[in-house]
Coordinates of C-alpha atoms in Angstrom, one line a residue:
X1 CA 65.0 87.0 91.8
X2 CA 67.8 87.7 94.2
X3 CA 71.1 86.3 92.8
X4 CA 73.4 88.1 95.2
X5 CA 76.1 85.8 96.6
X6 CA 76.6 85.3 100.3
X7 CA 79.9 87.0 101.4
X8 CA 82.2 84.6 103.3
X9 CA 85.8 84.4 104.4
X10 CA 87.6 81.1 103.7
X11 CA 90.0 80.0 106.4
X12 CA 93.7 80.2 105.6
X13 CA 94.8 76.7 104.5
X14 CA 97.6 76.6 107.2
X15 CA 95.0 76.6 110.0
X16 CA 93.2 73.6 108.5
X17 CA 96.3 71.5 107.6
X18 CA 99.3 72.7 109.6
X19 CA 102.6 70.9 109.7
X20 CA 103.1 71.9 113.3
X21 CA 100.7 73.0 116.1
X22 CA 99.1 76.4 115.5
X23 CA 100.9 79.1 117.5
X24 CA 98.5 81.1 119.6
X25 CA 99.2 84.2 121.7
X26 CA 96.5 84.7 124.3
X27 CA 96.8 88.1 125.8
X28 CA 95.1 88.6 129.1
X29 CA 94.4 86.0 131.9
X30 CA 91.5 87.6 133.7
X31 CA 87.8 87.1 133.7
X32 CA 87.6 86.4 129.9
X33 CA 91.2 85.2 129.3
X34 CA 91.1 82.5 132.0
X35 CA 88.0 81.1 130.4
X36 CA 89.3 81.3 126.9
X37 CA 92.3 79.3 127.9
X38 CA 89.9 76.5 129.1
X39 CA 88.1 76.6 125.7
X40 CA 91.5 76.4 123.9
X41 CA 92.3 73.3 126.0
X42 CA 89.1 71.7 124.8
X43 CA 89.7 72.8 121.2
X44 CA 93.3 71.5 121.2
X45 CA 92.2 68.1 122.4
X46 CA 89.4 67.9 119.9
X47 CA 91.6 69.0 117.0
X48 CA 94.2 66.4 117.8
X49 CA 91.5 63.7 118.0
X50 CA 90.5 64.7 114.5
X51 CA 94.0 64.3 113.1
X52 CA 95.0 68.0 113.4
X53 CA 98.4 69.1 114.8
X54 CA 96.6 71.1 117.6
X55 CA 97.5 74.4 119.3
X56 CA 100.6 75.8 121.0
X57 CA 99.5 78.5 123.3
X58 CA 101.5 81.3 125.0
X59 CA 99.6 83.2 127.7
X60 CA 100.6 86.9 128.4
X61 CA 99.7 88.7 131.7
X62 CA 101.8 90.5 134.2
X63 CA 99.1 90.6 136.9
X64 CA 99.2 88.6 140.1
X65 CA 96.1 86.9 141.6
X66 CA 94.3 88.8 144.3
X67 CA 91.3 87.9 146.4
X68 CA 89.1 90.1 144.1
X69 CA 89.8 87.6 141.3
X70 CA 88.5 84.6 143.1
X71 CA 85.0 83.3 142.1
X72 CA 84.6 85.2 138.8
X73 CA 88.0 84.1 137.4
X74 CA 89.5 80.7 137.1
X75 CA 91.6 80.9 140.3
X76 CA 91.7 79.2 143.7
X77 CA 92.4 80.8 147.0
X78 CA 95.7 78.9 147.3
X79 CA 96.9 80.6 144.1
X80 CA 96.6 84.1 145.6
X81 CA 99.9 86.0 145.0
X82 CA 100.9 83.9 142.0
X83 CA 101.1 85.3 138.5
X84 CA 97.9 84.7 136.7
X85 CA 99.6 83.4 133.5
X86 CA 101.8 81.0 135.4
X87 CA 99.0 79.5 137.5
X88 CA 96.7 79.0 134.5
X89 CA 99.4 77.5 132.2
X90 CA 100.8 75.2 134.9
X91 CA 97.2 73.9 135.5
X92 CA 96.5 73.5 131.8
X93 CA 99.8 71.6 131.2
X94 CA 99.2 69.3 134.1
X95 CA 95.6 68.6 133.0
X96 CA 96.3 68.1 129.3
X97 CA 99.9 67.1 129.0
X98 CA 100.7 70.1 126.9
X99 CA 103.8 72.3 126.9
X100 CA 102.2 75.7 126.7
X101 CA 104.1 78.8 127.9
X102 CA 103.4 81.6 130.3
X103 CA 104.7 85.2 130.0
X104 CA 104.7 87.3 133.2
X105 CA 105.0 90.6 131.2
X106 CA 102.8 92.8 129.0
X107 CA 102.4 92.1 125.3
X108 CA 104.3 95.2 124.2
X109 CA 107.5 96.4 122.5
X110 CA 110.7 96.4 124.6
X111 CA 112.5 99.5 125.8
X112 CA 114.3 99.8 122.5
X113 CA 111.0 99.8 120.5
X114 CA 111.6 96.2 119.3
X115 CA 108.9 93.6 119.0
X116 CA 109.6 90.5 121.1
X117 CA 110.3 87.3 119.1
X118 CA 107.5 85.6 121.1
X119 CA 105.0 88.2 119.8
X120 CA 104.9 86.3 116.5
X121 CA 102.0 83.8 116.3
X122 CA 99.6 82.6 113.7
X123 CA 96.6 83.5 115.9
X124 CA 96.4 86.3 118.4
X125 CA 93.6 86.4 120.9
X126 CA 93.1 89.5 123.1
X127 CA 91.1 89.6 126.3
X128 CA 92.4 92.9 127.6
X129 CA 90.5 95.5 129.8
X130 CA 91.8 98.7 128.4
X131 CA 91.8 100.5 125.1
X132 CA 95.5 101.5 125.0
X133 CA 96.5 97.8 125.1
X134 CA 94.3 97.0 122.1
X135 CA 95.9 99.8 120.0
X136 CA 99.3 98.5 121.2
X137 CA 98.5 95.0 120.0
X138 CA 97.3 96.4 116.7
X139 CA 100.5 98.3 116.2
X140 CA 102.6 95.1 116.8
X141 CA 100.5 93.0 114.6
X142 CA 100.8 95.4 111.7
X143 CA 104.6 95.4 112.2
X144 CA 105.0 91.7 112.3
X145 CA 102.6 91.2 109.3
X146 CA 105.4 92.7 107.1
X147 CA 107.5 89.7 108.0
X148 CA 105.5 86.8 106.8
X149 CA 108.2 84.4 105.5
X150 CA 108.4 82.2 108.6
X151 CA 106.4 79.3 110.1
X152 CA 104.4 81.4 112.6
X153 CA 103.2 83.9 110.0
X154 CA 100.5 86.0 111.6
X155 CA 97.0 85.3 110.1
X156 CA 94.2 86.2 112.5
X157 CA 93.3 88.4 115.5
X158 CA 90.3 87.6 117.7
X159 CA 89.4 90.3 120.1
X160 CA 87.1 90.0 123.2
X161 CA 85.8 93.1 125.0
X162 CA 83.1 93.8 127.4
X163 CA 81.5 96.2 129.9
X164 CA 79.1 95.3 132.7
X165 CA 76.4 93.5 130.8
X166 CA 77.5 93.8 127.1
X167 CA 80.4 92.8 125.0
X168 CA 81.7 92.0 121.6
X169 CA 83.9 89.6 119.8
X170 CA 85.6 90.6 116.5
X171 CA 87.6 88.5 114.1
X172 CA 90.2 90.3 112.0
X173 CA 92.7 89.1 109.4
X174 CA 96.3 90.3 109.6
X175 CA 96.8 91.3 106.0
X176 CA 94.9 89.6 103.3
X177 CA 94.2 85.8 103.3
X178 CA 94.3 84.2 99.9
X179 CA 90.8 83.1 98.9
X180 CA 89.8 80.3 96.6
X181 CA 87.7 80.8 93.5
X182 CA 84.0 80.3 94.3
X183 CA 80.9 80.3 92.1
X184 CA 78.7 80.0 95.2
X185 CA 80.1 82.7 97.5
X186 CA 81.5 86.2 97.3
X187 CA 84.9 85.7 99.0
X188 CA 86.4 88.3 101.3
X189 CA 90.2 88.3 101.8
X190 CA 90.5 91.0 104.5
X191 CA 88.6 91.6 107.7
X192 CA 89.3 94.9 109.4
X193 CA 91.0 95.4 112.8
X194 CA 88.7 96.3 115.7
X195 CA 90.9 99.4 116.2
X196 CA 90.3 100.6 112.7
X197 CA 86.6 99.9 112.4
X198 CA 85.5 100.8 116.0
X199 CA 88.5 103.0 117.0
X200 CA 86.3 106.0 118.0
X201 CA 84.0 103.9 120.1
X202 CA 86.9 102.3 121.9
X203 CA 88.3 105.8 122.7
X204 CA 85.0 106.9 124.0
X205 CA 84.8 103.8 126.3
X206 CA 88.2 104.8 127.7
X207 CA 86.3 107.5 129.7
X208 CA 84.8 104.7 131.9
X209 CA 86.3 103.8 135.2
X210 CA 88.9 101.1 134.7
X211 CA 90.5 101.1 138.2
X212 CA 91.1 97.6 139.7
X213 CA 88.5 96.2 142.1
X214 CA 89.4 95.5 145.7
X215 CA 86.8 92.8 146.2
X216 CA 84.6 90.4 144.3
X217 CA 81.5 92.4 145.2
X218 CA 83.1 95.6 143.7
X219 CA 84.2 93.7 140.6
X220 CA 80.6 92.5 140.1
X221 CA 79.4 96.1 140.1
X222 CA 81.6 96.6 137.0
X223 CA 81.1 93.2 135.2
X224 CA 78.2 90.8 135.6
X225 CA 79.1 87.3 136.8
X226 CA 78.4 85.6 133.5
X227 CA 79.3 88.2 130.8
X228 CA 82.8 86.8 130.4
X229 CA 81.8 83.2 130.1
X230 CA 79.0 83.8 127.7
X231 CA 81.3 85.8 125.4
X232 CA 83.9 83.1 125.7
X233 CA 81.7 80.3 124.5
X234 CA 80.3 82.2 121.6
X235 CA 83.6 83.7 120.5
X236 CA 85.4 80.4 120.7
X237 CA 82.6 78.8 118.7
X238 CA 83.4 81.3 115.9
X239 CA 87.1 80.2 116.1
X240 CA 86.1 76.6 116.1
X241 CA 84.1 77.1 113.0
X242 CA 87.1 78.4 111.2
X243 CA 88.9 75.1 111.8
X244 CA 85.9 72.8 111.3
X245 CA 84.0 74.5 108.5
X246 CA 86.8 76.1 106.6
X247 CA 84.8 79.3 106.1
X248 CA 82.7 81.8 108.0
X249 CA 79.9 84.1 106.9
X250 CA 80.3 86.0 110.2
X251 CA 83.2 88.0 111.6
X252 CA 81.9 88.5 115.1
X253 CA 78.9 89.7 117.2
X254 CA 77.7 92.2 119.7
X255 CA 76.2 90.5 122.8
X256 CA 73.9 91.9 125.5
X257 CA 73.4 89.6 128.5
X258 CA 70.9 91.9 130.2
X259 CA 68.2 91.5 127.5
X260 CA 69.6 88.2 126.1
X261 CA 70.2 89.5 122.6
X262 CA 73.1 88.9 120.2
X263 CA 73.6 90.7 116.9
X264 CA 76.0 89.0 114.5
X265 CA 78.4 90.9 112.3
X266 CA 78.4 89.5 108.8
X267 CA 81.4 89.3 106.5
X268 CA 81.1 92.0 103.9

């Protein structure tokens, strides 16, 4: 008889019963990030209707909208030339009555090697398209995790990444999250960073062409039309489960849109 307990991670209590809206840093406002912002709008409204304090989102991206972004990303032709983060946040605030913020700069240390005050958030979500940015985020999150005695204490990092037809979403804890005693489950307090667990794979993927696309047709040669949206829905469902279920037996998944397969990553 198999008596092994299922390994799960219990959500940090502050995400479930916060005194203030959960601070969220969303990094990247392109094909995935623009869609994740829409999902966060839906999540925020739903959480508030359920008596939760909701979310306070800050969107980071220093890119401006070009004609190559239209169609696959959440931008209109009249927004060409605007900062992606500003266009999306203004639209979200008008639609939802929120007071979310836009940053027209990269999520990185300043010229003096200092971490910006705004980099501190309970939840960090990355939708970046290069490996160096991920390692930079990891470095900042490790640094701010040493300073946890404030309201926006960093708890989780949710990373989205994709190639033309495939992608992955990985949930990590920033430090250890205190777990309750459980007779039913094997509780896991720490979930590894994507840069630690798959660092070598990330470096290998850096060899691929990451140059900007000059047209939508060229962009579609690099990323399928629906890979970003399919990753977004599944990845944000994982995040939603943290709020609604209070635990998760999964910490992410690998997704292949070409053969319609998804392989979950179990908490272990």
